[in-house]
Amino acid sequence: MDSLINALKSRLPPSHMDFEGQRRAETAFQWVLGIFATIGFACGYAYQQFSLTVYILGIGFAIAALLTLPPWPMYRRNPLKWQPVRVNNTAGENDVSVGAKSSRKDK
Amino acid sequence: MNTFLSRLNSLFAMTMTVLAGLTFCCFLSTVHHTHHSIAKLDTPSVLVRQAPDYMIGHEINDLGHMTLNIDADLNHLFNWNVKQLFVYITAHYKTEKNAFNQVVLWDKIIRRGESARLQYSRVNPKYYFWDDGFGLRGNPNVTLALQYNVIPNSGRLLNIYAEGRHVVSMPENYIKGRA
């Protein structure tokens, strides 16, 4: 089952972002939703229709999705700088150390 | 936040939380309303008869019949937090057998957007006015009251009495056959 899922996943285009991009994407959609929530509440109160508030929030969701769900290039501007691969030549040691930073999310 | 699905999950969860917050703010914006209104009720004709009550094994009970005049304007009760009003008229009275009786005679559902101006003249009640026993004949104090449930989008479900009750004195004599 795992190999089936991996095979399917590998057919899709990659959707990763680097960490700085993820942070900016999260900030972006939080602001978009917050702004549309405020606009929605104000318009709903003015016209006394709660459906208006929900629809405006829905539009905010669509805009935030368009802005942050696809992996736009602007979210890939700070890729991790991996160390180059070191292969040890001494006999007996077969230690291919990929001395990269471990994947800690830095916020 | 590294994959499409995890970003979608975060975005959707935040949208739902914000929607819940907005709904709560909608409730807060209407919590101070009093839902007061005035109703004028009248009963142009009042009759009492005895009849076998088909709903409870055909035992004989008093059956009242009063046509209703209703005049009330409930349009001001609607706001963005009100989904509909459930309006009903009840008759309250006391008999020797039971200390407190309350019978629904008429009701109506008014949704947001429909006219809430109630103007009815000589309408028949919607429901039968059975008594438990023979307490209606000659009962001097049967009070009619208009009540309504304000059903909100979010908040408490309220039951409010309109101002203005109408007291009816039931006739002393039974009607036989068709009135």
PDB file of C-alpha atoms in Angstrom:
ATOM      1  CA  MET A   1       0.000   0.000   0.000  1.00  0.00           C
ATOM      2  CA  ASP A   2       2.834   2.356   0.873  1.00  0.00           C
ATOM      3  CA  SER A   3       4.554   1.789  -2.437  1.00  0.00           C
ATOM      4  CA  LEU A   4       1.262   2.456  -4.242  1.00  0.00           C
ATOM      5  CA  ILE A   5       0.829   5.772  -2.421  1.00  0.00           C
ATOM      6  CA  ASN A   6       4.430   6.744  -3.084  1.00  0.00           C
ATOM      7  CA  ALA A   7       4.033   5.898  -6.749  1.00  0.00           C
ATOM      8  CA  LEU A   8       0.931   8.074  -6.963  1.00  0.00           C
ATOM      9  CA  LYS A   9       2.579  10.894  -5.042  1.00  0.00           C
ATOM     10  CA  SER A  10       5.599  10.902  -7.286  1.00  0.00           C
ATOM     11  CA  ARG A  11       3.347  11.524 -10.286  1.00  0.00           C
ATOM     12  CA  LEU A  12       2.035  14.780  -8.802  1.00  0.00           C
ATOM     13  CA  PRO A  13       4.056  17.991  -9.106  1.00  0.00           C
ATOM     14  CA  PRO A  14       6.070  18.840  -6.006  1.00  0.00           C
ATOM     15  CA  SER A  15       4.354  21.123  -3.517  1.00  0.00           C
ATOM     16  CA  HIS A  16       7.076  21.838  -1.002  1.00  0.00           C
ATOM     17  CA  MET A  17       8.050  25.265   0.233  1.00  0.00           C
ATOM     18  CA  ASP A  18      11.109  26.154   2.248  1.00  0.00           C
ATOM     19  CA  PHE A  19      10.741  27.148   5.882  1.00  0.00           C
ATOM     20  CA  GLU A  20      10.847  30.886   5.340  1.00  0.00           C
ATOM     21  CA  GLY A  21       8.230  30.443   2.630  1.00  0.00           C
ATOM     22  CA  GLN A  22       6.023  28.400   4.930  1.00  0.00           C
ATOM     23  CA  ARG A  23       6.193  31.092   7.565  1.00  0.00           C
ATOM     24  CA  ARG A  24       5.294  33.780   5.035  1.00  0.00           C
ATOM     25  CA  ALA A  25       2.450  31.676   3.618  1.00  0.00           C
ATOM     26  CA  GLU A  26       0.954  31.130   7.068  1.00  0.00           C
ATOM     27  CA  THR A  27       1.234  34.824   7.925  1.00  0.00           C
ATOM     28  CA  ALA A  28      -0.320  35.696   4.565  1.00  0.00           C
ATOM     29  CA  PHE A  29      -3.400  33.547   4.936  1.00  0.00           C
ATOM     30  CA  GLN A  30      -3.916  34.615   8.544  1.00  0.00           C
ATOM     31  CA  TRP A  31      -3.958  38.266   7.473  1.00  0.00           C
ATOM     32  CA  VAL A  32      -6.239  37.617   4.490  1.00  0.00           C
ATOM     33  CA  LEU A  33      -8.768  35.712   6.591  1.00  0.00           C
ATOM     34  CA  GLY A  34      -8.632  38.317   9.355  1.00  0.00           C
ATOM     35  CA  ILE A  35      -9.259  41.189   6.964  1.00  0.00           C
ATOM     36  CA  PHE A  36     -12.128  39.442   5.194  1.00  0.00           C
ATOM     37  CA  ALA A  37     -13.639  38.397   8.537  1.00  0.00           C
ATOM     38  CA  THR A  38     -13.685  42.030   9.671  1.00  0.00           C
ATOM     39  CA  ILE A  39     -15.105  43.272   6.368  1.00  0.00           C
ATOM     40  CA  GLY A  40     -17.676  40.472   6.440  1.00  0.00           C
ATOM     41  CA  PHE A  41     -18.811  41.271   9.961  1.00  0.00           C
ATOM     42  CA  ALA A  42     -19.138  44.993   9.187  1.00  0.00           C
ATOM     43  CA  CYS A  43     -21.112  44.417   5.977  1.00  0.00           C
ATOM     44  CA  GLY A  44     -23.302  41.770   7.597  1.00  0.00           C
ATOM     45  CA  TYR A  45     -24.128  44.095  10.476  1.00  0.00           C
ATOM     46  CA  ALA A  46     -24.839  47.011   8.142  1.00  0.00           C
ATOM     47  CA  TYR A  47     -27.205  45.032   5.916  1.00  0.00           C
ATOM     48  CA  GLN A  48     -28.473  42.829   8.798  1.00  0.00           C
ATOM     49  CA  GLN A  49     -27.797  39.623   6.890  1.00  0.00           C
ATOM     50  CA  PHE A  50     -25.510  37.037   8.424  1.00  0.00           C
ATOM     51  CA  SER A  51     -25.343  35.173   5.109  1.00  0.00           C
ATOM     52  CA  LEU A  52     -23.401  38.165   3.748  1.00  0.00           C
ATOM     53  CA  THR A  53     -20.778  37.693   6.451  1.00  0.00           C
ATOM     54  CA  VAL A  54     -20.390  34.010   5.601  1.00  0.00           C
ATOM     55  CA  TYR A  55     -20.125  34.677   1.859  1.00  0.00           C
ATOM     56  CA  ILE A  56     -17.483  37.375   2.322  1.00  0.00           C
ATOM     57  CA  LEU A  57     -15.474  35.021   4.560  1.00  0.00           C
ATOM     58  CA  GLY A  58     -15.817  32.406   1.808  1.00  0.00           C
ATOM     59  CA  ILE A  59     -14.358  34.833  -0.729  1.00  0.00           C
ATOM     60  CA  GLY A  60     -11.506  35.475   1.726  1.00  0.00           C
ATOM     61  CA  PHE A  61     -10.912  31.725   1.975  1.00  0.00           C
ATOM     62  CA  ALA A  62     -10.730  31.456  -1.833  1.00  0.00           C
ATOM     63  CA  ILE A  63      -8.254  34.335  -2.121  1.00  0.00           C
ATOM     64  CA  ALA A  64      -6.107  32.964   0.701  1.00  0.00           C
ATOM     65  CA  ALA A  65      -6.147  29.520  -0.919  1.00  0.00           C
ATOM     66  CA  LEU A  66      -5.065  30.959  -4.252  1.00  0.00           C
ATOM     67  CA  LEU A  67      -2.320  32.949  -2.555  1.00  0.00           C
ATOM     68  CA  THR A  68      -0.862  30.288  -0.278  1.00  0.00           C
ATOM     69  CA  LEU A  69      -1.786  26.753  -1.328  1.00  0.00           C
ATOM     70  CA  PRO A  70       0.136  26.427  -4.609  1.00  0.00           C
ATOM     71  CA  PRO A  71       3.908  26.469  -4.098  1.00  0.00           C
ATOM     72  CA  TRP A  72       4.614  29.800  -5.757  1.00  0.00           C
ATOM     73  CA  PRO A  73       8.261  30.660  -6.473  1.00  0.00           C
ATOM     74  CA  MET A  74       8.192  33.451  -3.902  1.00  0.00           C
ATOM     75  CA  TYR A  75       7.928  30.782  -1.204  1.00  0.00           C
ATOM     76  CA  ARG A  76      11.005  28.987  -2.456  1.00  0.00           C
ATOM     77  CA  ARG A  77      13.482  31.837  -2.297  1.00  0.00           C
ATOM     78  CA  ASN A  78      15.278  30.645   0.838  1.00  0.00           C
ATOM     79  CA  PRO A  79      16.219  27.047   0.270  1.00  0.00           C
ATOM     80  CA  LEU A  80      18.194  25.224   2.919  1.00  0.00           C
ATOM     81  CA  LYS A  81      21.922  25.267   2.349  1.00  0.00           C
ATOM     82  CA  TRP A  82      22.850  21.594   2.579  1.00  0.00           C
ATOM     83  CA  GLN A  83      26.484  20.648   3.203  1.00  0.00           C
ATOM     84  CA  PRO A  84      28.149  18.936   0.253  1.00  0.00           C
ATOM     85  CA  VAL A  85      28.257  15.151   0.466  1.00  0.00           C
ATOM     86  CA  ARG A  86      31.454  13.854   2.046  1.00  0.00           C
ATOM     87  CA  VAL A  87      32.636  10.351   1.216  1.00  0.00           C
ATOM     88  CA  ASN A  88      35.346   9.014   3.569  1.00  0.00           C
ATOM     89  CA  ASN A  89      38.281   7.371   1.729  1.00  0.00           C
ATOM     90  CA  THR A  90      39.870   5.621   4.723  1.00  0.00           C
ATOM     91  CA  ALA A  91      39.634   1.845   4.551  1.00  0.00           C
ATOM     92  CA  GLY A  92      37.014   0.179   6.662  1.00  0.00           C
ATOM     93  CA  GLU A  93      34.857   3.208   7.105  1.00  0.00           C
ATOM     94  CA  ASN A  94      31.916   3.391   4.896  1.00  0.00           C
ATOM     95  CA  ASP A  95      30.479   6.423   6.460  1.00  0.00           C
ATOM     96  CA  VAL A  96      28.775   8.627   3.956  1.00  0.00           C
ATOM     97  CA  SER A  97      27.908  11.421   6.249  1.00  0.00           C
ATOM     98  CA  VAL A  98      25.533  13.883   4.848  1.00  0.00           C
ATOM     99  CA  GLY A  99      26.314  16.388   7.547  1.00  0.00           C
ATOM    100  CA  ALA A 100      23.317  18.515   6.933  1.00  0.00           C
ATOM    101  CA  LYS A 101      21.341  20.446   9.456  1.00  0.00           C
ATOM    102  CA  SER A 102      18.517  18.355  10.789  1.00  0.00           C
ATOM    103  CA  SER A 103      15.068  19.423   9.688  1.00  0.00           C
ATOM    104  CA  ARG A 104      14.111  21.708  12.511  1.00  0.00           C
ATOM    105  CA  LYS A 105      11.537  24.260  11.676  1.00  0.00           C
ATOM    106  CA  ASP A 106      12.959  27.629  12.613  1.00  0.00           C
ATOM    107  CA  LYS A 107      10.246  30.149  13.326  1.00  0.00           C
TER     108      LYS A 107
ATOM    109  CA  MET B   1       3.046  23.330   6.073  1.00  0.00           C
ATOM    110  CA  ASN B   2       5.334  21.537   3.735  1.00  0.00           C
ATOM    111  CA  THR B   3       2.754  19.880   1.509  1.00  0.00           C
ATOM    112  CA  PHE B   4      -0.337  21.122  -0.259  1.00  0.00           C
ATOM    113  CA  LEU B   5      -2.627  19.082   1.973  1.00  0.00           C
ATOM    114  CA  SER B   6      -1.129  20.308   5.222  1.00  0.00           C
ATOM    115  CA  ARG B   7      -1.463  23.926   4.096  1.00  0.00           C
ATOM    116  CA  LEU B   8      -5.044  23.239   3.060  1.00  0.00           C
ATOM    117  CA  ASN B   9      -5.705  21.698   6.466  1.00  0.00           C
ATOM    118  CA  SER B  10      -4.321  24.727   8.316  1.00  0.00           C
ATOM    119  CA  LEU B  11      -6.210  27.192   6.130  1.00  0.00           C
ATOM    120  CA  PHE B  12      -9.506  25.351   6.453  1.00  0.00           C
ATOM    121  CA  ALA B  13      -9.174  24.928  10.222  1.00  0.00           C
ATOM    122  CA  MET B  14      -8.495  28.621  10.629  1.00  0.00           C
ATOM    123  CA  THR B  15     -11.459  29.516   8.412  1.00  0.00           C
ATOM    124  CA  MET B  16     -13.810  27.393  10.509  1.00  0.00           C
ATOM    125  CA  THR B  17     -12.490  28.861  13.757  1.00  0.00           C
ATOM    126  CA  VAL B  18     -12.911  32.395  12.420  1.00  0.00           C
ATOM    127  CA  LEU B  19     -16.454  31.541  11.326  1.00  0.00           C
ATOM    128  CA  ALA B  20     -17.262  30.287  14.822  1.00  0.00           C
ATOM    129  CA  GLY B  21     -15.882  33.525  16.252  1.00  0.00           C
ATOM    130  CA  LEU B  22     -17.964  35.624  13.851  1.00  0.00           C
ATOM    131  CA  THR B  23     -21.091  33.688  14.803  1.00  0.00           C
ATOM    132  CA  PHE B  24     -20.393  34.363  18.468  1.00  0.00           C
ATOM    133  CA  CYS B  25     -19.905  38.071  17.700  1.00  0.00           C
ATOM    134  CA  CYS B  26     -23.240  38.034  15.871  1.00  0.00           C
ATOM    135  CA  PHE B  27     -24.824  36.687  19.052  1.00  0.00           C
ATOM    136  CA  LEU B  28     -23.088  39.357  21.158  1.00  0.00           C
ATOM    137  CA  SER B  29     -24.368  42.107  18.881  1.00  0.00           C
ATOM    138  CA  THR B  30     -28.002  41.209  19.649  1.00  0.00           C
ATOM    139  CA  VAL B  31     -27.869  39.993  23.236  1.00  0.00           C
ATOM    140  CA  HIS B  32     -29.299  43.228  24.640  1.00  0.00           C
ATOM    141  CA  HIS B  33     -32.538  43.186  22.602  1.00  0.00           C
ATOM    142  CA  THR B  34     -35.773  42.933  24.639  1.00  0.00           C
ATOM    143  CA  HIS B  35     -38.190  41.489  22.050  1.00  0.00           C
ATOM    144  CA  HIS B  36     -41.132  43.434  23.415  1.00  0.00           C
ATOM    145  CA  SER B  37     -44.294  43.799  21.401  1.00  0.00           C
ATOM    146  CA  ILE B  38     -47.988  44.508  21.850  1.00  0.00           C
ATOM    147  CA  ALA B  39     -50.844  42.325  20.654  1.00  0.00           C
ATOM    148  CA  LYS B  40     -54.588  42.933  20.508  1.00  0.00           C
ATOM    149  CA  LEU B  41     -56.662  39.793  20.840  1.00  0.00           C
ATOM    150  CA  ASP B  42     -60.403  39.450  20.699  1.00  0.00           C
ATOM    151  CA  THR B  43     -62.967  36.693  20.511  1.00  0.00           C
ATOM    152  CA  PRO B  44     -66.063  37.637  18.518  1.00  0.00           C
ATOM    153  CA  SER B  45     -67.886  34.378  19.210  1.00  0.00           C
ATOM    154  CA  VAL B  46     -67.482  31.946  22.116  1.00  0.00           C
ATOM    155  CA  LEU B  47     -69.264  28.586  22.385  1.00  0.00           C
ATOM    156  CA  VAL B  48     -69.025  25.513  24.591  1.00  0.00           C
ATOM    157  CA  ARG B  49     -70.335  22.039  23.964  1.00  0.00           C
ATOM    158  CA  GLN B  50     -69.835  18.552  25.269  1.00  0.00           C
ATOM    159  CA  ALA B  51     -68.400  15.956  22.930  1.00  0.00           C
ATOM    160  CA  PRO B  52     -66.706  12.566  23.028  1.00  0.00           C
ATOM    161  CA  ASP B  53     -62.984  13.224  22.936  1.00  0.00           C
ATOM    162  CA  TYR B  54     -61.788  10.946  20.112  1.00  0.00           C
ATOM    163  CA  MET B  55     -58.142  11.338  21.115  1.00  0.00           C
ATOM    164  CA  ILE B  56     -58.557   9.712  24.527  1.00  0.00           C
ATOM    165  CA  GLY B  57     -60.982   6.850  24.200  1.00  0.00           C
ATOM    166  CA  HIS B  58     -64.178   8.782  23.515  1.00  0.00           C
ATOM    167  CA  GLU B  59     -64.791   9.988  27.043  1.00  0.00           C
ATOM    168  CA  ILE B  60     -67.024  13.048  27.147  1.00  0.00           C
ATOM    169  CA  ASN B  61     -65.239  16.351  27.758  1.00  0.00           C
ATOM    170  CA  ASP B  62     -65.978  20.027  27.312  1.00  0.00           C
ATOM    171  CA  LEU B  63     -65.089  21.402  23.913  1.00  0.00           C
ATOM    172  CA  GLY B  64     -64.745  25.154  23.531  1.00  0.00           C
ATOM    173  CA  HIS B  65     -64.860  27.017  20.271  1.00  0.00           C
ATOM    174  CA  MET B  66     -63.944  30.676  19.955  1.00  0.00           C
ATOM    175  CA  THR B  67     -63.207  32.580  16.768  1.00  0.00           C
ATOM    176  CA  LEU B  68     -60.243  34.932  17.050  1.00  0.00           C
ATOM    177  CA  ASN B  69     -59.352  38.468  16.074  1.00  0.00           C
ATOM    178  CA  ILE B  70     -55.577  38.980  16.083  1.00  0.00           C
ATOM    179  CA  ASP B  71     -53.800  42.287  15.581  1.00  0.00           C
ATOM    180  CA  ALA B  72     -50.048  42.475  16.150  1.00  0.00           C
ATOM    181  CA  ASP B  73     -46.994  43.845  14.386  1.00  0.00           C
ATOM    182  CA  LEU B  74     -43.870  41.749  14.997  1.00  0.00           C
ATOM    183  CA  ASN B  75     -41.656  43.098  12.194  1.00  0.00           C
ATOM    184  CA  HIS B  76     -39.358  44.942  14.584  1.00  0.00           C
ATOM    185  CA  LEU B  77     -38.352  41.678  16.251  1.00  0.00           C
ATOM    186  CA  PHE B  78     -36.336  40.558  13.214  1.00  0.00           C
ATOM    187  CA  ASN B  79     -32.607  41.259  12.981  1.00  0.00           C
ATOM    188  CA  TRP B  80     -29.620  39.505  11.470  1.00  0.00           C
ATOM    189  CA  ASN B  81     -29.545  37.031  14.343  1.00  0.00           C
ATOM    190  CA  VAL B  82     -33.215  35.951  14.056  1.00  0.00           C
ATOM    191  CA  LYS B  83     -34.013  33.013  11.798  1.00  0.00           C
ATOM    192  CA  GLN B  84     -37.744  32.768  12.395  1.00  0.00           C
ATOM    193  CA  LEU B  85     -40.496  33.470  14.904  1.00  0.00           C
ATOM    194  CA  PHE B  86     -42.854  30.789  16.129  1.00  0.00           C
ATOM    195  CA  VAL B  87     -45.999  32.639  17.226  1.00  0.00           C
ATOM    196  CA  TYR B  88     -48.838  30.956  19.093  1.00  0.00           C
ATOM    197  CA  ILE B  89     -51.949  31.812  21.070  1.00  0.00           C
ATOM    198  CA  THR B  90     -52.716  29.955  24.268  1.00  0.00           C
ATOM    199  CA  ALA B  91     -55.727  29.902  26.552  1.00  0.00           C
ATOM    200  CA  HIS B  92     -54.978  29.735  30.295  1.00  0.00           C
ATOM    201  CA  TYR B  93     -57.605  28.890  32.851  1.00  0.00           C
ATOM    202  CA  LYS B  94     -58.300  27.139  36.131  1.00  0.00           C
ATOM    203  CA  THR B  95     -60.877  24.445  36.832  1.00  0.00           C
ATOM    204  CA  GLU B  96     -61.933  22.469  39.883  1.00  0.00           C
ATOM    205  CA  LYS B  97     -60.196  19.413  38.535  1.00  0.00           C
ATOM    206  CA  ASN B  98     -56.904  21.040  37.447  1.00  0.00           C
ATOM    207  CA  ALA B  99     -55.277  24.105  38.934  1.00  0.00           C
ATOM    208  CA  PHE B 100     -53.513  25.186  35.753  1.00  0.00           C
ATOM    209  CA  ASN B 101     -54.540  24.536  32.159  1.00  0.00           C
ATOM    210  CA  GLN B 102     -52.886  25.869  29.066  1.00  0.00           C
ATOM    211  CA  VAL B 103     -54.167  25.031  25.594  1.00  0.00           C
ATOM    212  CA  VAL B 104     -52.646  26.137  22.276  1.00  0.00           C
ATOM    213  CA  LEU B 105     -55.369  27.386  19.958  1.00  0.00           C
ATOM    214  CA  TRP B 106     -53.476  28.786  17.000  1.00  0.00           C
ATOM    215  CA  ASP B 107     -49.885  29.070  15.789  1.00  0.00           C
ATOM    216  CA  LYS B 108     -47.864  30.358  12.882  1.00  0.00           C
ATOM    217  CA  ILE B 109     -44.262  30.215  11.705  1.00  0.00           C
ATOM    218  CA  ILE B 110     -42.899  33.496  10.358  1.00  0.00           C
ATOM    219  CA  ARG B 111     -39.570  33.194   8.598  1.00  0.00           C
ATOM    220  CA  ARG B 112     -37.088  36.016   8.079  1.00  0.00           C
ATOM    221  CA  GLY B 113     -38.208  37.976   5.053  1.00  0.00           C
ATOM    222  CA  GLU B 114     -41.921  37.187   5.383  1.00  0.00           C
ATOM    223  CA  SER B 115     -44.310  39.821   6.633  1.00  0.00           C
ATOM    224  CA  ALA B 116     -44.811  39.662  10.387  1.00  0.00           C
ATOM    225  CA  ARG B 117     -47.867  41.915  10.435  1.00  0.00           C
ATOM    226  CA  LEU B 118     -50.610  39.747  11.904  1.00  0.00           C
ATOM    227  CA  GLN B 119     -54.094  40.945  11.011  1.00  0.00           C
ATOM    228  CA  TYR B 120     -56.726  38.281  11.343  1.00  0.00           C
ATOM    229  CA  SER B 121     -60.433  38.789  11.695  1.00  0.00           C
ATOM    230  CA  ARG B 122     -62.825  36.026  12.806  1.00  0.00           C
ATOM    231  CA  VAL B 123     -60.434  33.163  12.152  1.00  0.00           C
ATOM    232  CA  ASN B 124     -61.193  29.704  13.415  1.00  0.00           C
ATOM    233  CA  PRO B 125     -58.662  28.280  15.804  1.00  0.00           C
ATOM    234  CA  LYS B 126     -56.250  25.739  14.379  1.00  0.00           C
ATOM    235  CA  TYR B 127     -56.538  23.245  17.203  1.00  0.00           C
ATOM    236  CA  TYR B 128     -59.389  21.877  19.234  1.00  0.00           C
ATOM    237  CA  PHE B 129     -60.024  23.407  22.618  1.00  0.00           C
ATOM    238  CA  TRP B 130     -60.625  20.281  24.702  1.00  0.00           C
ATOM    239  CA  ASP B 131     -60.843  20.509  28.447  1.00  0.00           C
ATOM    240  CA  ASP B 132     -59.924  17.714  30.813  1.00  0.00           C
ATOM    241  CA  GLY B 133     -63.385  17.350  32.315  1.00  0.00           C
ATOM    242  CA  PHE B 134     -66.205  19.861  32.404  1.00  0.00           C
ATOM    243  CA  GLY B 135     -64.432  23.015  33.531  1.00  0.00           C
ATOM    244  CA  LEU B 136     -65.164  25.274  30.562  1.00  0.00           C
ATOM    245  CA  ARG B 137     -68.863  25.854  30.952  1.00  0.00           C
ATOM    246  CA  GLY B 138     -69.390  29.078  32.828  1.00  0.00           C
ATOM    247  CA  ASN B 139     -65.686  29.528  33.513  1.00  0.00           C
ATOM    248  CA  PRO B 140     -65.373  33.249  34.248  1.00  0.00           C
ATOM    249  CA  ASN B 141     -61.696  33.660  33.505  1.00  0.00           C
ATOM    250  CA  VAL B 142     -60.142  32.107  30.410  1.00  0.00           C
ATOM    251  CA  THR B 143     -57.189  34.288  29.434  1.00  0.00           C
ATOM    252  CA  LEU B 144     -55.860  34.347  25.880  1.00  0.00           C
ATOM    253  CA  ALA B 145     -52.191  35.292  25.427  1.00  0.00           C
ATOM    254  CA  LEU B 146     -50.000  35.663  22.348  1.00  0.00           C
ATOM    255  CA  GLN B 147     -46.542  34.164  22.839  1.00  0.00           C
ATOM    256  CA  TYR B 148     -43.603  33.755  20.492  1.00  0.00           C
ATOM    257  CA  ASN B 149     -40.327  31.831  20.320  1.00  0.00           C
ATOM    258  CA  VAL B 150     -37.539  33.951  18.870  1.00  0.00           C
ATOM    259  CA  ILE B 151     -35.348  31.410  17.076  1.00  0.00           C
ATOM    260  CA  PRO B 152     -31.851  32.854  16.615  1.00  0.00           C
ATOM    261  CA  ASN B 153     -28.962  32.001  14.306  1.00  0.00           C
ATOM    262  CA  SER B 154     -26.825  31.780  17.441  1.00  0.00           C
ATOM    263  CA  GLY B 155     -27.843  32.313  21.037  1.00  0.00           C
ATOM    264  CA  ARG B 156     -30.547  31.467  23.517  1.00  0.00           C
ATOM    265  CA  LEU B 157     -33.964  30.195  22.460  1.00  0.00           C
ATOM    266  CA  LEU B 158     -36.416  32.639  24.033  1.00  0.00           C
ATOM    267  CA  ASN B 159     -40.111  32.408  24.783  1.00  0.00           C
ATOM    268  CA  ILE B 160     -41.698  35.831  25.151  1.00  0.00           C
ATOM    269  CA  TYR B 161     -45.253  36.871  25.984  1.00  0.00           C
ATOM    270  CA  ALA B 162     -46.645  39.785  24.000  1.00  0.00           C
ATOM    271  CA  GLU B 163     -48.194  42.536  26.031  1.00  0.00           C
ATOM    272  CA  GLY B 164     -51.956  42.453  25.947  1.00  0.00           C
ATOM    273  CA  ARG B 165     -54.070  39.576  27.210  1.00  0.00           C
ATOM    274  CA  HIS B 166     -57.737  39.021  26.554  1.00  0.00           C
ATOM    275  CA  VAL B 167     -60.030  37.580  29.199  1.00  0.00           C
ATOM    276  CA  VAL B 168     -63.025  35.558  28.069  1.00  0.00           C
ATOM    277  CA  SER B 169     -65.992  34.543  30.117  1.00  0.00           C
ATOM    278  CA  MET B 170     -67.305  31.217  28.870  1.00  0.00           C
ATOM    279  CA  PRO B 171     -71.063  30.821  28.330  1.00  0.00           C
ATOM    280  CA  GLU B 172     -73.249  29.033  30.875  1.00  0.00           C
ATOM    281  CA  ASN B 173     -75.069  26.821  28.415  1.00  0.00           C
ATOM    282  CA  TYR B 174     -73.913  24.087  26.140  1.00  0.00           C
ATOM    283  CA  ILE B 175     -74.613  24.134  22.444  1.00  0.00           C
ATOM    284  CA  LYS B 176     -76.168  20.997  21.057  1.00  0.00           C
ATOM    285  CA  GLY B 177     -75.522  19.761  17.530  1.00  0.00           C
ATOM    286  CA  ARG B 178     -73.961  22.116  15.008  1.00  0.00           C
ATOM    287  CA  ALA B 179     -73.744  25.790  16.049  1.00  0.00           C
TER     288      ALA B 179
END
